[in-house]
Amino acid sequence: MSMIDDFLADAREHMDKSVDATRGKFGTIRTGRASPQLLDRIVVDYYGAQTPLKQLATIHAAEARLLTVQPYDKSSIKAIERAILESDVGLTPSNDGQIIRLTVPELTEERRKGLVKVARGLAEEGKVALRNIRRDTMHDLRELRDAGEAGADDEHRAEDALQKLTDEKVKELEGLLKAKEEEILEV
């Protein structure tokens, strides 16, 4: 029986990580509000090395529509500005020699709808990941049964528990998606 419990615990852990990963991806979607996570995917060419922006600077949401980026090394300001301009965040940097300021503009209705589609796509990827974890665990459970290490009743109970877990995690993802959609569509 402990073998089955191990498989279910492993599935829960993987599903939790999958939901957390999707939550993290949602953070990189721009809304009308300034959020330091918007810049998480930005990588800067720093002395020939591709370095994540958050390792080169302090990123702060100073106001609802303003992000400030304060580089640890002032000589990297130009490289950081270039990386922000070349990224897909759609923000234009301005600096005073010390701090880079990014004003987050209002989103157009069309852009909001596009971002909702992006969020739905990310949620769907998360659901696919959850279903893949369920499929792999079901496979492991069947192998246990076929090897004679678990009875058909035990396997069936474990599959029911696995399905409940999957449904619970899918519901959690849908809740995250609903919250993100509301945040995007909020004017």
PDB file of C-alpha atoms in Angstrom:
ATOM      1  CA  MET A   1       0.000   0.000   0.000  1.00  0.00           C
ATOM      2  CA  SER A   2       2.882   2.388   0.767  1.00  0.00           C
ATOM      3  CA  MET A   3       4.070   2.139  -2.851  1.00  0.00           C
ATOM      4  CA  ILE A   4       0.705   3.539  -4.010  1.00  0.00           C
ATOM      5  CA  ASP A   5       0.854   6.290  -1.374  1.00  0.00           C
ATOM      6  CA  ASP A   6       4.344   7.197  -2.638  1.00  0.00           C
ATOM      7  CA  PHE A   7       3.033   7.497  -6.202  1.00  0.00           C
ATOM      8  CA  LEU A   8       0.130   9.697  -5.069  1.00  0.00           C
ATOM      9  CA  ALA A   9       2.401  11.901  -2.925  1.00  0.00           C
ATOM     10  CA  ASP A  10       4.791  12.231  -5.859  1.00  0.00           C
ATOM     11  CA  ALA A  11       1.899  13.167  -8.176  1.00  0.00           C
ATOM     12  CA  ARG A  12       0.676  15.800  -5.679  1.00  0.00           C
ATOM     13  CA  GLU A  13       4.173  17.300  -5.430  1.00  0.00           C
ATOM     14  CA  HIS A  14       4.555  17.470  -9.229  1.00  0.00           C
ATOM     15  CA  MET A  15       1.069  18.974  -9.629  1.00  0.00           C
ATOM     16  CA  ASP A  16       1.795  21.605  -6.955  1.00  0.00           C
ATOM     17  CA  LYS A  17       4.982  22.564  -8.810  1.00  0.00           C
ATOM     18  CA  SER A  18       3.061  22.730 -12.094  1.00  0.00           C
ATOM     19  CA  VAL A  19       0.419  25.062 -10.597  1.00  0.00           C
ATOM     20  CA  ASP A  20       3.183  27.228  -9.064  1.00  0.00           C
ATOM     21  CA  ALA A  21       4.973  27.409 -12.425  1.00  0.00           C
ATOM     22  CA  THR A  22       1.763  28.572 -14.110  1.00  0.00           C
ATOM     23  CA  ARG A  23       1.214  31.139 -11.326  1.00  0.00           C
ATOM     24  CA  GLY A  24       4.738  32.436 -12.009  1.00  0.00           C
ATOM     25  CA  LYS A  25       4.055  32.691 -15.743  1.00  0.00           C
ATOM     26  CA  PHE A  26       0.860  34.644 -15.019  1.00  0.00           C
ATOM     27  CA  GLY A  27       3.020  37.168 -13.133  1.00  0.00           C
ATOM     28  CA  THR A  28       4.917  37.986 -16.336  1.00  0.00           C
ATOM     29  CA  ILE A  29       1.724  39.010 -18.171  1.00  0.00           C
ATOM     30  CA  ARG A  30       1.324  42.750 -18.199  1.00  0.00           C
ATOM     31  CA  THR A  31      -1.759  44.280 -16.668  1.00  0.00           C
ATOM     32  CA  GLY A  32      -2.581  47.957 -16.256  1.00  0.00           C
ATOM     33  CA  ARG A  33      -0.593  47.902 -13.008  1.00  0.00           C
ATOM     34  CA  ALA A  34       3.176  48.094 -12.579  1.00  0.00           C
ATOM     35  CA  SER A  35       4.626  44.861 -11.209  1.00  0.00           C
ATOM     36  CA  PRO A  36       8.329  43.972 -10.831  1.00  0.00           C
ATOM     37  CA  GLN A  37       7.522  40.480 -12.239  1.00  0.00           C
ATOM     38  CA  LEU A  38       6.935  42.088 -15.644  1.00  0.00           C
ATOM     39  CA  LEU A  39      10.703  42.241 -16.044  1.00  0.00           C
ATOM     40  CA  ASP A  40      11.426  38.667 -14.857  1.00  0.00           C
ATOM     41  CA  ARG A  41      12.054  37.336 -18.371  1.00  0.00           C
ATOM     42  CA  ILE A  42      14.414  40.148 -19.400  1.00  0.00           C
ATOM     43  CA  VAL A  43      18.019  39.106 -19.938  1.00  0.00           C
ATOM     44  CA  VAL A  44      20.794  41.704 -20.332  1.00  0.00           C
ATOM     45  CA  ASP A  45      24.029  41.339 -22.290  1.00  0.00           C
ATOM     46  CA  TYR A  46      26.327  42.274 -19.392  1.00  0.00           C
ATOM     47  CA  TYR A  47      29.999  42.194 -20.411  1.00  0.00           C
ATOM     48  CA  GLY A  48      29.265  39.421 -22.916  1.00  0.00           C
ATOM     49  CA  ALA A  49      27.262  37.274 -20.478  1.00  0.00           C
ATOM     50  CA  GLN A  50      23.480  36.883 -20.743  1.00  0.00           C
ATOM     51  CA  THR A  51      22.416  37.893 -17.225  1.00  0.00           C
ATOM     52  CA  PRO A  52      18.863  38.116 -15.812  1.00  0.00           C
ATOM     53  CA  LEU A  53      17.938  41.755 -15.132  1.00  0.00           C
ATOM     54  CA  LYS A  54      16.969  41.022 -11.527  1.00  0.00           C
ATOM     55  CA  GLN A  55      20.609  40.011 -10.846  1.00  0.00           C
ATOM     56  CA  LEU A  56      21.857  43.392 -12.127  1.00  0.00           C
ATOM     57  CA  ALA A  57      19.408  45.797 -10.522  1.00  0.00           C
ATOM     58  CA  THR A  58      16.782  46.447  -7.884  1.00  0.00           C
ATOM     59  CA  ILE A  59      13.340  46.545  -9.507  1.00  0.00           C
ATOM     60  CA  HIS A  60      10.652  48.448  -7.664  1.00  0.00           C
ATOM     61  CA  ALA A  61       7.004  49.342  -8.336  1.00  0.00           C
ATOM     62  CA  ALA A  62       7.238  52.942  -7.131  1.00  0.00           C
ATOM     63  CA  GLU A  63       3.636  53.777  -8.057  1.00  0.00           C
ATOM     64  CA  ALA A  64       0.674  51.998  -9.655  1.00  0.00           C
ATOM     65  CA  ARG A  65       1.962  52.844 -13.146  1.00  0.00           C
ATOM     66  CA  LEU A  66       5.706  53.290 -12.589  1.00  0.00           C
ATOM     67  CA  LEU A  67       8.542  50.772 -12.325  1.00  0.00           C
ATOM     68  CA  THR A  68      12.022  51.866 -11.311  1.00  0.00           C
ATOM     69  CA  VAL A  69      15.134  49.880 -12.142  1.00  0.00           C
ATOM     70  CA  GLN A  70      18.207  50.812 -10.103  1.00  0.00           C
ATOM     71  CA  PRO A  71      21.332  49.105 -11.488  1.00  0.00           C
ATOM     72  CA  TYR A  72      23.979  47.990  -8.992  1.00  0.00           C
ATOM     73  CA  ASP A  73      26.574  49.043 -11.595  1.00  0.00           C
ATOM     74  CA  LYS A  74      25.779  52.447 -13.153  1.00  0.00           C
ATOM     75  CA  SER A  75      27.794  51.587 -16.290  1.00  0.00           C
ATOM     76  CA  SER A  76      25.212  48.907 -17.149  1.00  0.00           C
ATOM     77  CA  ILE A  77      22.337  51.419 -17.624  1.00  0.00           C
ATOM     78  CA  LYS A  78      22.651  51.488 -21.449  1.00  0.00           C
ATOM     79  CA  ALA A  79      22.737  47.676 -21.725  1.00  0.00           C
ATOM     80  CA  ILE A  80      19.698  47.360 -19.423  1.00  0.00           C
ATOM     81  CA  GLU A  81      17.749  49.978 -21.429  1.00  0.00           C
ATOM     82  CA  ARG A  82      18.576  48.165 -24.686  1.00  0.00           C
ATOM     83  CA  ALA A  83      17.410  44.809 -23.237  1.00  0.00           C
ATOM     84  CA  ILE A  84      14.107  46.357 -22.077  1.00  0.00           C
ATOM     85  CA  LEU A  85      13.508  47.995 -25.476  1.00  0.00           C
ATOM     86  CA  GLU A  86      14.265  44.754 -27.354  1.00  0.00           C
ATOM     87  CA  SER A  87      12.000  42.677 -25.089  1.00  0.00           C
ATOM     88  CA  ASP A  88       8.281  42.034 -25.604  1.00  0.00           C
ATOM     89  CA  VAL A  89       7.109  43.964 -22.510  1.00  0.00           C
ATOM     90  CA  GLY A  90       6.259  47.036 -24.589  1.00  0.00           C
ATOM     91  CA  LEU A  91       7.696  49.617 -22.176  1.00  0.00           C
ATOM     92  CA  THR A  92       9.961  52.534 -23.070  1.00  0.00           C
ATOM     93  CA  PRO A  93      12.742  53.250 -20.562  1.00  0.00           C
ATOM     94  CA  SER A  94      14.007  56.689 -19.575  1.00  0.00           C
ATOM     95  CA  ASN A  95      16.892  57.364 -17.190  1.00  0.00           C
ATOM     96  CA  ASP A  96      18.530  60.175 -15.235  1.00  0.00           C
ATOM     97  CA  GLY A  97      21.952  58.513 -15.069  1.00  0.00           C
ATOM     98  CA  GLN A  98      21.080  56.740 -11.805  1.00  0.00           C
ATOM     99  CA  ILE A  99      17.658  55.116 -12.191  1.00  0.00           C
ATOM    100  CA  ILE A 100      15.710  53.792 -15.177  1.00  0.00           C
ATOM    101  CA  ARG A 101      12.012  54.674 -15.084  1.00  0.00           C
ATOM    102  CA  LEU A 102       9.371  52.651 -16.911  1.00  0.00           C
ATOM    103  CA  THR A 103       5.884  54.106 -17.181  1.00  0.00           C
ATOM    104  CA  VAL A 104       3.239  51.417 -17.601  1.00  0.00           C
ATOM    105  CA  PRO A 105       0.615  52.832 -19.994  1.00  0.00           C
ATOM    106  CA  GLU A 106      -3.110  52.093 -19.898  1.00  0.00           C
ATOM    107  CA  LEU A 107      -3.942  48.992 -21.916  1.00  0.00           C
ATOM    108  CA  THR A 108      -6.217  49.301 -24.934  1.00  0.00           C
ATOM    109  CA  GLU A 109      -9.301  47.081 -25.068  1.00  0.00           C
ATOM    110  CA  GLU A 110      -7.740  45.136 -27.939  1.00  0.00           C
ATOM    111  CA  ARG A 111      -4.488  44.586 -26.014  1.00  0.00           C
ATOM    112  CA  ARG A 112      -6.442  43.453 -22.935  1.00  0.00           C
ATOM    113  CA  LYS A 113      -8.283  40.839 -25.000  1.00  0.00           C
ATOM    114  CA  GLY A 114      -4.963  39.666 -26.438  1.00  0.00           C
ATOM    115  CA  LEU A 115      -3.469  39.339 -22.949  1.00  0.00           C
ATOM    116  CA  VAL A 116      -6.513  37.351 -21.771  1.00  0.00           C
ATOM    117  CA  LYS A 117      -5.854  34.922 -24.662  1.00  0.00           C
ATOM    118  CA  VAL A 118      -2.202  34.639 -23.576  1.00  0.00           C
ATOM    119  CA  ALA A 119      -3.331  33.920 -19.988  1.00  0.00           C
ATOM    120  CA  ARG A 120      -5.790  31.257 -21.213  1.00  0.00           C
ATOM    121  CA  GLY A 121      -3.029  29.669 -23.265  1.00  0.00           C
ATOM    122  CA  LEU A 122      -0.760  29.515 -20.210  1.00  0.00           C
ATOM    123  CA  ALA A 123      -3.591  28.027 -18.142  1.00  0.00           C
ATOM    124  CA  GLU A 124      -4.199  25.401 -20.844  1.00  0.00           C
ATOM    125  CA  GLU A 125      -0.476  24.511 -20.809  1.00  0.00           C
ATOM    126  CA  GLY A 126      -0.755  24.111 -17.040  1.00  0.00           C
ATOM    127  CA  LYS A 127      -3.787  21.815 -17.397  1.00  0.00           C
ATOM    128  CA  VAL A 128      -1.978  19.710 -20.014  1.00  0.00           C
ATOM    129  CA  ALA A 129       0.961  19.370 -17.603  1.00  0.00           C
ATOM    130  CA  LEU A 130      -1.453  18.223 -14.857  1.00  0.00           C
ATOM    131  CA  ARG A 131      -3.068  15.669 -17.190  1.00  0.00           C
ATOM    132  CA  ASN A 132       0.375  14.368 -18.192  1.00  0.00           C
ATOM    133  CA  ILE A 133       1.290  13.882 -14.525  1.00  0.00           C
ATOM    134  CA  ARG A 134      -2.013  12.026 -14.001  1.00  0.00           C
ATOM    135  CA  ARG A 135      -1.385   9.832 -17.077  1.00  0.00           C
ATOM    136  CA  ASP A 136       2.153   8.945 -15.948  1.00  0.00           C
ATOM    137  CA  THR A 137       0.980   8.110 -12.413  1.00  0.00           C
ATOM    138  CA  MET A 138      -1.897   5.964 -13.787  1.00  0.00           C
ATOM    139  CA  HIS A 139       0.694   4.104 -15.857  1.00  0.00           C
ATOM    140  CA  ASP A 140       2.835   3.517 -12.742  1.00  0.00           C
ATOM    141  CA  LEU A 141      -0.214   2.257 -10.827  1.00  0.00           C
ATOM    142  CA  ARG A 142      -1.083  -0.207 -13.618  1.00  0.00           C
ATOM    143  CA  GLU A 143       2.500  -1.464 -13.645  1.00  0.00           C
ATOM    144  CA  LEU A 144       2.275  -2.076  -9.886  1.00  0.00           C
ATOM    145  CA  ARG A 145      -0.942  -4.046 -10.380  1.00  0.00           C
ATOM    146  CA  ASP A 146       0.501  -6.006 -13.319  1.00  0.00           C
ATOM    147  CA  ALA A 147       3.606  -6.852 -11.281  1.00  0.00           C
ATOM    148  CA  GLY A 148       1.319  -8.203  -8.550  1.00  0.00           C
ATOM    149  CA  GLU A 149       2.486  -5.621  -6.000  1.00  0.00           C
ATOM    150  CA  ALA A 150      -1.006  -4.125  -5.665  1.00  0.00           C
ATOM    151  CA  GLY A 151      -4.507  -5.511  -6.037  1.00  0.00           C
ATOM    152  CA  ALA A 152      -7.059  -4.240  -8.553  1.00  0.00           C
ATOM    153  CA  ASP A 153      -9.124  -2.711  -5.710  1.00  0.00           C
ATOM    154  CA  ASP A 154      -6.113  -0.789  -4.398  1.00  0.00           C
ATOM    155  CA  GLU A 155      -5.307   0.399  -7.916  1.00  0.00           C
ATOM    156  CA  HIS A 156      -8.904   1.517  -8.442  1.00  0.00           C
ATOM    157  CA  ARG A 157      -8.980   3.432  -5.122  1.00  0.00           C
ATOM    158  CA  ALA A 158      -5.648   5.081  -6.006  1.00  0.00           C
ATOM    159  CA  GLU A 159      -6.942   6.062  -9.466  1.00  0.00           C
ATOM    160  CA  ASP A 160     -10.017   7.650  -7.866  1.00  0.00           C
ATOM    161  CA  ALA A 161      -7.811   9.587  -5.436  1.00  0.00           C
ATOM    162  CA  LEU A 162      -5.577  10.643  -8.341  1.00  0.00           C
ATOM    163  CA  GLN A 163      -8.570  11.872 -10.344  1.00  0.00           C
ATOM    164  CA  LYS A 164      -9.828  13.879  -7.332  1.00  0.00           C
ATOM    165  CA  LEU A 165      -6.363  15.404  -6.951  1.00  0.00           C
ATOM    166  CA  THR A 166      -6.232  16.277 -10.667  1.00  0.00           C
ATOM    167  CA  ASP A 167      -9.712  17.867 -10.534  1.00  0.00           C
ATOM    168  CA  GLU A 168      -8.704  19.873  -7.439  1.00  0.00           C
ATOM    169  CA  LYS A 169      -5.531  21.190  -9.152  1.00  0.00           C
ATOM    170  CA  VAL A 170      -7.386  22.014 -12.406  1.00  0.00           C
ATOM    171  CA  LYS A 171      -9.939  23.952 -10.325  1.00  0.00           C
ATOM    172  CA  GLU A 172      -7.066  25.807  -8.603  1.00  0.00           C
ATOM    173  CA  LEU A 173      -5.620  26.726 -12.028  1.00  0.00           C
ATOM    174  CA  GLU A 174      -9.022  27.924 -13.226  1.00  0.00           C
ATOM    175  CA  GLY A 175      -9.296  30.117 -10.126  1.00  0.00           C
ATOM    176  CA  LEU A 176      -5.864  31.618 -10.856  1.00  0.00           C
ATOM    177  CA  LEU A 177      -6.884  32.213 -14.482  1.00  0.00           C
ATOM    178  CA  LYS A 178     -10.163  33.889 -13.458  1.00  0.00           C
ATOM    179  CA  ALA A 179      -8.295  36.219 -11.076  1.00  0.00           C
ATOM    180  CA  LYS A 180      -5.713  37.046 -13.756  1.00  0.00           C
ATOM    181  CA  GLU A 181      -8.429  37.753 -16.359  1.00  0.00           C
ATOM    182  CA  GLU A 182     -10.188  40.110 -13.940  1.00  0.00           C
ATOM    183  CA  GLU A 183      -6.879  41.851 -13.233  1.00  0.00           C
ATOM    184  CA  ILE A 184      -6.198  42.274 -16.973  1.00  0.00           C
ATOM    185  CA  LEU A 185      -9.701  43.491 -17.790  1.00  0.00           C
ATOM    186  CA  GLU A 186      -9.875  45.866 -14.808  1.00  0.00           C
ATOM    187  CA  VAL A 187      -9.764  49.441 -16.130  1.00  0.00           C
TER     188      VAL A 187
END
